[in-house]
Amino acid sequence: MSEKLAVFGGDPVRNTRIHYGRQSVDQGDIEAVAATLRGDFITCGPKIKEFEDKLCRYTGAKYAVVVSSGTAALHCTCMAAGIKAGDEVITTPITFAASANCARYCGADVVFADVRYDTMNIDPQKIREKVNERTKAVVAVDFTGQAVEIDEIRKICDDNGMFFIEDAAHSIGTKYKGKMIGSLADMTTFSFHPVKTITGGEGGAILTNSKKLYDRLLLARTHFITRDPALRPEEEGIWWYDQIELGYNYRLTDFQAAMLINQLNKIDGFICRRKEITRIYDAEFSTYDEILKRTEIPESDTCNHLYVMRLNLEKLKCDRKLFFKAMYAENIQAQVHYIPVYWFSYYQSLGHKRGECPIAEKVYSEIISLPLYPLMSDKDVNDVIHAVKKIIDYYRK
Ligand SMILES: *Cc1c(COP(=O)(O)O)cnc(C)c1O
């Protein structure tokens, strides 16, 4: 006899709702912000450079540029790469919209390459099939935190003279073949939104080993305004500056940088707890045929940002929609990452069609992101597991 589901009037597994993600903010973060607010600089001050240097030490990248969001970081990479109307940029459909939008901000067309069914990451073979003389960049996303097939994508980009942009919004702290994410692509971007591994409320960063790209990224962050004395006309004084391309204000504040320095100091603990919860979920679900096994490439030592559970729909009498609703009634607020980006009205209006990436669409029908964040208690984790098992027991074929 299975337990009565909350969705049918039974008792929920818990009385308060738990969400799929949540920030970890402590007294140290609050003090770091407050101290900066009491100081002389609340933007463009010393905390920006200090955080950038710290990101370089953490990732092994030569240069870091911090910006106001992960989306701004992606836009800056495309500006730095000189992407423009008529160009094409390849990305995955299983991502947040920003991974594709960054190409559109520069007027380029987005081409979606399908994912691997097992890893849910962009398939290098599918990238190769989409490359043509207009393709200027690949934006590869380390979905859930698992590294993409970096060596394969690196080779495709090198063979075709394209930029390799790694959207690592999920994967700060992940290693690929023992090397930290951040120094492996031409440019790597992070997001510091509250659900991500470390947060400044908002914020983002771009890592690169190229001095040339670094110089352009610095300009892209502040309106493409230069004060380089070497460019200053003879008749102008030291107040002089010039705007050399169209740019934006994508600066981060100093108090956010101060908070992020403190967050980065704690990242090992965050990662450890995320990995631990992931291992518990994996172990608990391992005997359930109704849940597909998670597969990872052996090269990736993953810091899990999301726990994406995949339903084996052939073994269940419900679909993802019903399962999700039942979880919600149990007071587990899951999430779905992601709706294939080209299904959005905006991308449909540009001519993208359903069916473009059939594997991504199948993946989409199976996925539910379970709560995963460092401050989850053991009871929270057990409640999630309890709800999942309860619902499976009811809907099992
Ligand atoms: C969160 C996220 C972004 C955007 O970051 P913001 O800081 O919210 O602008 C981009 N790509 C992916 C894959 C993300 O998860």
mmCIF file with all atom_site columns, N, CA and C in Angstrom, residues 312-351:
data_model
loop_
_atom_site.group_PDB
_atom_site.id
_atom_site.type_symbol
_atom_site.label_atom_id
_atom_site.label_alt_id
_atom_site.label_comp_id
_atom_site.label_asym_id
_atom_site.label_entity_id
_atom_site.label_seq_id
_atom_site.pdbx_PDB_ins_code
_atom_site.Cartn_x
_atom_site.Cartn_y
_atom_site.Cartn_z
_atom_site.occupancy
_atom_site.B_iso_or_equiv
_atom_site.pdbx_formal_charge
_atom_site.auth_seq_id
_atom_site.auth_comp_id
_atom_site.auth_asym_id
_atom_site.auth_atom_id
_atom_site.pdbx_PDB_model_num
ATOM 1   N N  . ASN A 1 312 ? 12.074 8.148  -16.054 1.00 0.00 ? 312 ASN A N  1
ATOM 2   C CA . ASN A 1 312 ? 11.984 7.126  -17.090 1.00 0.00 ? 312 ASN A CA 1
ATOM 3   C C  . ASN A 1 312 ? 10.488 6.936  -17.374 1.00 0.00 ? 312 ASN A C  1
ATOM 4   N N  . LEU A 1 313 ? 9.982  7.709  -18.331 1.00 0.00 ? 313 LEU A N  1
ATOM 5   C CA . LEU A 1 313 ? 8.535  7.825  -18.522 1.00 0.00 ? 313 LEU A CA 1
ATOM 6   C C  . LEU A 1 313 ? 7.878  6.506  -18.926 1.00 0.00 ? 313 LEU A C  1
ATOM 7   N N  . GLU A 1 314 ? 8.698  5.598  -19.509 1.00 0.00 ? 314 GLU A N  1
ATOM 8   C CA . GLU A 1 314 ? 8.142  4.285  -19.894 1.00 0.00 ? 314 GLU A CA 1
ATOM 9   C C  . GLU A 1 314 ? 7.734  3.460  -18.686 1.00 0.00 ? 314 GLU A C  1
ATOM 10  N N  . LYS A 1 315 ? 8.296  3.780  -17.537 1.00 0.00 ? 315 LYS A N  1
ATOM 11  C CA . LYS A 1 315 ? 8.032  3.003  -16.321 1.00 0.00 ? 315 LYS A CA 1
ATOM 12  C C  . LYS A 1 315 ? 7.002  3.670  -15.415 1.00 0.00 ? 315 LYS A C  1
ATOM 13  N N  . LEU A 1 316 ? 6.466  4.816  -15.867 1.00 0.00 ? 316 LEU A N  1
ATOM 14  C CA . LEU A 1 316 ? 5.546  5.578  -15.011 1.00 0.00 ? 316 LEU A CA 1
ATOM 15  C C  . LEU A 1 316 ? 4.205  5.788  -15.695 1.00 0.00 ? 316 LEU A C  1
ATOM 16  N N  . LYS A 1 317 ? 3.150  5.881  -14.879 1.00 0.00 ? 317 LYS A N  1
ATOM 17  C CA . LYS A 1 317 ? 1.816  6.149  -15.414 1.00 0.00 ? 317 LYS A CA 1
ATOM 18  C C  . LYS A 1 317 ? 1.523  7.646  -15.485 1.00 0.00 ? 317 LYS A C  1
ATOM 19  N N  . CYS A 1 318 ? 2.522  8.464  -15.134 1.00 0.00 ? 318 CYS A N  1
ATOM 20  C CA . CYS A 1 318 ? 2.311  9.916  -15.184 1.00 0.00 ? 318 CYS A CA 1
ATOM 21  C C  . CYS A 1 318 ? 3.358  10.528 -16.109 1.00 0.00 ? 318 CYS A C  1
ATOM 22  N N  . ASP A 1 319 ? 3.126  11.795 -16.461 1.00 0.00 ? 319 ASP A N  1
ATOM 23  C CA . ASP A 1 319 ? 4.162  12.515 -17.191 1.00 0.00 ? 319 ASP A CA 1
ATOM 24  C C  . ASP A 1 319 ? 4.839  13.487 -16.228 1.00 0.00 ? 319 ASP A C  1
ATOM 25  N N  . ARG A 1 320 ? 5.776  14.274 -16.762 1.00 0.00 ? 320 ARG A N  1
ATOM 26  C CA . ARG A 1 320 ? 6.527  15.207 -15.910 1.00 0.00 ? 320 ARG A CA 1
ATOM 27  C C  . ARG A 1 320 ? 5.614  16.236 -15.272 1.00 0.00 ? 320 ARG A C  1
ATOM 28  N N  . LYS A 1 321 ? 4.569  16.666 -16.036 1.00 0.00 ? 321 LYS A N  1
ATOM 29  C CA . LYS A 1 321 ? 3.674  17.701 -15.503 1.00 0.00 ? 321 LYS A CA 1
ATOM 30  C C  . LYS A 1 321 ? 2.968  17.215 -14.233 1.00 0.00 ? 321 LYS A C  1
ATOM 31  N N  . LEU A 1 322 ? 2.446  16.010 -14.282 1.00 0.00 ? 322 LEU A N  1
ATOM 32  C CA . LEU A 1 322 ? 1.752  15.440 -13.114 1.00 0.00 ? 322 LEU A CA 1
ATOM 33  C C  . LEU A 1 322 ? 2.719  15.226 -11.949 1.00 0.00 ? 322 LEU A C  1
ATOM 34  N N  . PHE A 1 323 ? 3.896  14.714 -12.275 1.00 0.00 ? 323 PHE A N  1
ATOM 35  C CA . PHE A 1 323 ? 4.911  14.450 -11.245 1.00 0.00 ? 323 PHE A CA 1
ATOM 36  C C  . PHE A 1 323 ? 5.275  15.749 -10.529 1.00 0.00 ? 323 PHE A C  1
ATOM 37  N N  . PHE A 1 324 ? 5.464  16.789 -11.319 1.00 0.00 ? 324 PHE A N  1
ATOM 38  C CA . PHE A 1 324 ? 5.857  18.092 -10.777 1.00 0.00 ? 324 PHE A CA 1
ATOM 39  C C  . PHE A 1 324 ? 4.773  18.637 -9.846  1.00 0.00 ? 324 PHE A C  1
ATOM 40  N N  . LYS A 1 325 ? 3.523  18.476 -10.310 1.00 0.00 ? 325 LYS A N  1
ATOM 41  C CA . LYS A 1 325 ? 2.381  18.960 -9.522  1.00 0.00 ? 325 LYS A CA 1
ATOM 42  C C  . LYS A 1 325 ? 2.303  18.202 -8.195  1.00 0.00 ? 325 LYS A C  1
ATOM 43  N N  . ALA A 1 326 ? 2.542  16.907 -8.244  1.00 0.00 ? 326 ALA A N  1
ATOM 44  C CA . ALA A 1 326 ? 2.509  16.098 -7.028  1.00 0.00 ? 326 ALA A CA 1
ATOM 45  C C  . ALA A 1 326 ? 3.632  16.519 -6.072  1.00 0.00 ? 326 ALA A C  1
ATOM 46  N N  . MET A 1 327 ? 4.797  16.833 -6.614  1.00 0.00 ? 327 MET A N  1
ATOM 47  C CA . MET A 1 327 ? 5.917  17.312 -5.780  1.00 0.00 ? 327 MET A CA 1
ATOM 48  C C  . MET A 1 327 ? 5.540  18.638 -5.109  1.00 0.00 ? 327 MET A C  1
ATOM 49  N N  . TYR A 1 328 ? 4.920  19.491 -5.864  1.00 0.00 ? 328 TYR A N  1
ATOM 50  C CA . TYR A 1 328 ? 4.525  20.811 -5.341  1.00 0.00 ? 328 TYR A CA 1
ATOM 51  C C  . TYR A 1 328 ? 3.544  20.643 -4.179  1.00 0.00 ? 328 TYR A C  1
ATOM 52  N N  . ALA A 1 329 ? 2.607  19.722 -4.333  1.00 0.00 ? 329 ALA A N  1
ATOM 53  C CA . ALA A 1 329 ? 1.627  19.470 -3.265  1.00 0.00 ? 329 ALA A CA 1
ATOM 54  C C  . ALA A 1 329 ? 2.316  18.934 -2.008  1.00 0.00 ? 329 ALA A C  1
ATOM 55  N N  . GLU A 1 330 ? 3.435  18.232 -2.185  1.00 0.00 ? 330 GLU A N  1
ATOM 56  C CA . GLU A 1 330 ? 4.200  17.737 -1.029  1.00 0.00 ? 330 GLU A CA 1
ATOM 57  C C  . GLU A 1 330 ? 5.043  18.844 -0.407  1.00 0.00 ? 330 GLU A C  1
ATOM 58  N N  . ASN A 1 331 ? 4.931  20.051 -0.964  1.00 0.00 ? 331 ASN A N  1
ATOM 59  C CA . ASN A 1 331 ? 5.703  21.223 -0.522  1.00 0.00 ? 331 ASN A CA 1
ATOM 60  C C  . ASN A 1 331 ? 7.166  21.182 -0.946  1.00 0.00 ? 331 ASN A C  1
ATOM 61  N N  . ILE A 1 332 ? 7.411  20.472 -2.039  1.00 0.00 ? 332 ILE A N  1
ATOM 62  C CA . ILE A 1 332 ? 8.742  20.506 -2.663  1.00 0.00 ? 332 ILE A CA 1
ATOM 63  C C  . ILE A 1 332 ? 8.594  21.288 -3.965  1.00 0.00 ? 332 ILE A C  1
ATOM 64  N N  . GLN A 1 333 ? 9.131  22.492 -3.965  1.00 0.00 ? 333 GLN A N  1
ATOM 65  C CA . GLN A 1 333 ? 9.046  23.339 -5.153  1.00 0.00 ? 333 GLN A CA 1
ATOM 66  C C  . GLN A 1 333 ? 10.259 23.061 -6.028  1.00 0.00 ? 333 GLN A C  1
ATOM 67  N N  . ALA A 1 334 ? 10.083 22.140 -6.971  1.00 0.00 ? 334 ALA A N  1
ATOM 68  C CA . ALA A 1 334 ? 11.160 21.832 -7.911  1.00 0.00 ? 334 ALA A CA 1
ATOM 69  C C  . ALA A 1 334 ? 11.167 22.912 -8.993  1.00 0.00 ? 334 ALA A C  1
ATOM 70  N N  . GLN A 1 335 ? 11.904 22.644 -10.073 1.00 0.00 ? 335 GLN A N  1
ATOM 71  C CA . GLN A 1 335 ? 11.995 23.599 -11.175 1.00 0.00 ? 335 GLN A CA 1
ATOM 72  C C  . GLN A 1 335 ? 12.317 22.764 -12.413 1.00 0.00 ? 335 GLN A C  1
ATOM 73  N N  . VAL A 1 336 ? 12.192 23.349 -13.581 1.00 0.00 ? 336 VAL A N  1
ATOM 74  C CA . VAL A 1 336 ? 12.590 22.625 -14.791 1.00 0.00 ? 336 VAL A CA 1
ATOM 75  C C  . VAL A 1 336 ? 13.676 23.424 -15.503 1.00 0.00 ? 336 VAL A C  1
ATOM 76  N N  . HIS A 1 337 ? 14.836 22.831 -15.654 1.00 0.00 ? 337 HIS A N  1
ATOM 77  C CA . HIS A 1 337 ? 15.955 23.463 -16.373 1.00 0.00 ? 337 HIS A CA 1
ATOM 78  C C  . HIS A 1 337 ? 16.323 22.574 -17.540 1.00 0.00 ? 337 HIS A C  1
ATOM 79  N N  . TYR A 1 338 ? 15.988 22.932 -18.755 1.00 0.00 ? 338 TYR A N  1
ATOM 80  C CA . TYR A 1 338 ? 15.384 24.161 -19.228 1.00 0.00 ? 338 TYR A CA 1
ATOM 81  C C  . TYR A 1 338 ? 14.376 23.824 -20.317 1.00 0.00 ? 338 TYR A C  1
ATOM 82  N N  . ILE A 1 339 ? 13.483 24.748 -20.590 1.00 0.00 ? 339 ILE A N  1
ATOM 83  C CA . ILE A 1 339 ? 12.681 24.683 -21.821 1.00 0.00 ? 339 ILE A CA 1
ATOM 84  C C  . ILE A 1 339 ? 13.656 24.951 -22.971 1.00 0.00 ? 339 ILE A C  1
ATOM 85  N N  . PRO A 1 340 ? 13.630 24.126 -24.044 1.00 0.00 ? 340 PRO A N  1
ATOM 86  C CA . PRO A 1 340 ? 14.559 24.398 -25.162 1.00 0.00 ? 340 PRO A CA 1
ATOM 87  C C  . PRO A 1 340 ? 14.413 25.868 -25.611 1.00 0.00 ? 340 PRO A C  1
ATOM 88  N N  . VAL A 1 341 ? 15.539 26.565 -25.690 1.00 0.00 ? 341 VAL A N  1
ATOM 89  C CA . VAL A 1 341 ? 15.505 28.023 -25.889 1.00 0.00 ? 341 VAL A CA 1
ATOM 90  C C  . VAL A 1 341 ? 14.745 28.403 -27.160 1.00 0.00 ? 341 VAL A C  1
ATOM 91  N N  . TYR A 1 342 ? 14.881 27.578 -28.212 1.00 0.00 ? 342 TYR A N  1
ATOM 92  C CA . TYR A 1 342 ? 14.240 27.980 -29.476 1.00 0.00 ? 342 TYR A CA 1
ATOM 93  C C  . TYR A 1 342 ? 12.726 27.771 -29.452 1.00 0.00 ? 342 TYR A C  1
ATOM 94  N N  . TRP A 1 343 ? 12.183 27.221 -28.377 1.00 0.00 ? 343 TRP A N  1
ATOM 95  C CA . TRP A 1 343 ? 10.721 27.142 -28.251 1.00 0.00 ? 343 TRP A CA 1
ATOM 96  C C  . TRP A 1 343 ? 10.118 28.493 -27.854 1.00 0.00 ? 343 TRP A C  1
ATOM 97  N N  . PHE A 1 344 ? 10.949 29.397 -27.348 1.00 0.00 ? 344 PHE A N  1
ATOM 98  C CA . PHE A 1 344 ? 10.412 30.692 -26.913 1.00 0.00 ? 344 PHE A CA 1
ATOM 99  C C  . PHE A 1 344 ? 9.869  31.459 -28.114 1.00 0.00 ? 344 PHE A C  1
ATOM 100 N N  . SER A 1 345 ? 8.792  32.230 -27.861 1.00 0.00 ? 345 SER A N  1
ATOM 101 C CA . SER A 1 345 ? 8.133  32.994 -28.930 1.00 0.00 ? 345 SER A CA 1
ATOM 102 C C  . SER A 1 345 ? 9.136  33.844 -29.706 1.00 0.00 ? 345 SER A C  1
ATOM 103 N N  . TYR A 1 346 ? 10.065 34.452 -28.959 1.00 0.00 ? 346 TYR A N  1
ATOM 104 C CA . TYR A 1 346 ? 11.032 35.324 -29.624 1.00 0.00 ? 346 TYR A CA 1
ATOM 105 C C  . TYR A 1 346 ? 11.832 34.548 -30.671 1.00 0.00 ? 346 TYR A C  1
ATOM 106 N N  . TYR A 1 347 ? 12.323 33.363 -30.300 1.00 0.00 ? 347 TYR A N  1
ATOM 107 C CA . TYR A 1 347 ? 13.122 32.586 -31.258 1.00 0.00 ? 347 TYR A CA 1
ATOM 108 C C  . TYR A 1 347 ? 12.249 31.997 -32.365 1.00 0.00 ? 347 TYR A C  1
ATOM 109 N N  . GLN A 1 348 ? 10.997 31.684 -32.046 1.00 0.00 ? 348 GLN A N  1
ATOM 110 C CA . GLN A 1 348 ? 10.069 31.223 -33.089 1.00 0.00 ? 348 GLN A CA 1
ATOM 111 C C  . GLN A 1 348 ? 9.844  32.359 -34.098 1.00 0.00 ? 348 GLN A C  1
ATOM 112 N N  . SER A 1 349 ? 9.762  33.590 -33.586 1.00 0.00 ? 349 SER A N  1
ATOM 113 C CA . SER A 1 349 ? 9.527  34.731 -34.484 1.00 0.00 ? 349 SER A CA 1
ATOM 114 C C  . SER A 1 349 ? 10.716 34.955 -35.416 1.00 0.00 ? 349 SER A C  1
ATOM 115 N N  . LEU A 1 350 ? 11.873 34.422 -35.043 1.00 0.00 ? 350 LEU A N  1
ATOM 116 C CA . LEU A 1 350 ? 13.060 34.536 -35.902 1.00 0.00 ? 350 LEU A CA 1
ATOM 117 C C  . LEU A 1 350 ? 13.151 33.376 -36.888 1.00 0.00 ? 350 LEU A C  1
ATOM 118 N N  . GLY A 1 351 ? 12.177 32.460 -36.814 1.00 0.00 ? 351 GLY A N  1
ATOM 119 C CA . GLY A 1 351 ? 12.156 31.366 -37.781 1.00 0.00 ? 351 GLY A CA 1
ATOM 120 C C  . GLY A 1 351 ? 12.579 30.014 -37.238 1.00 0.00 ? 351 GLY A C  1
#
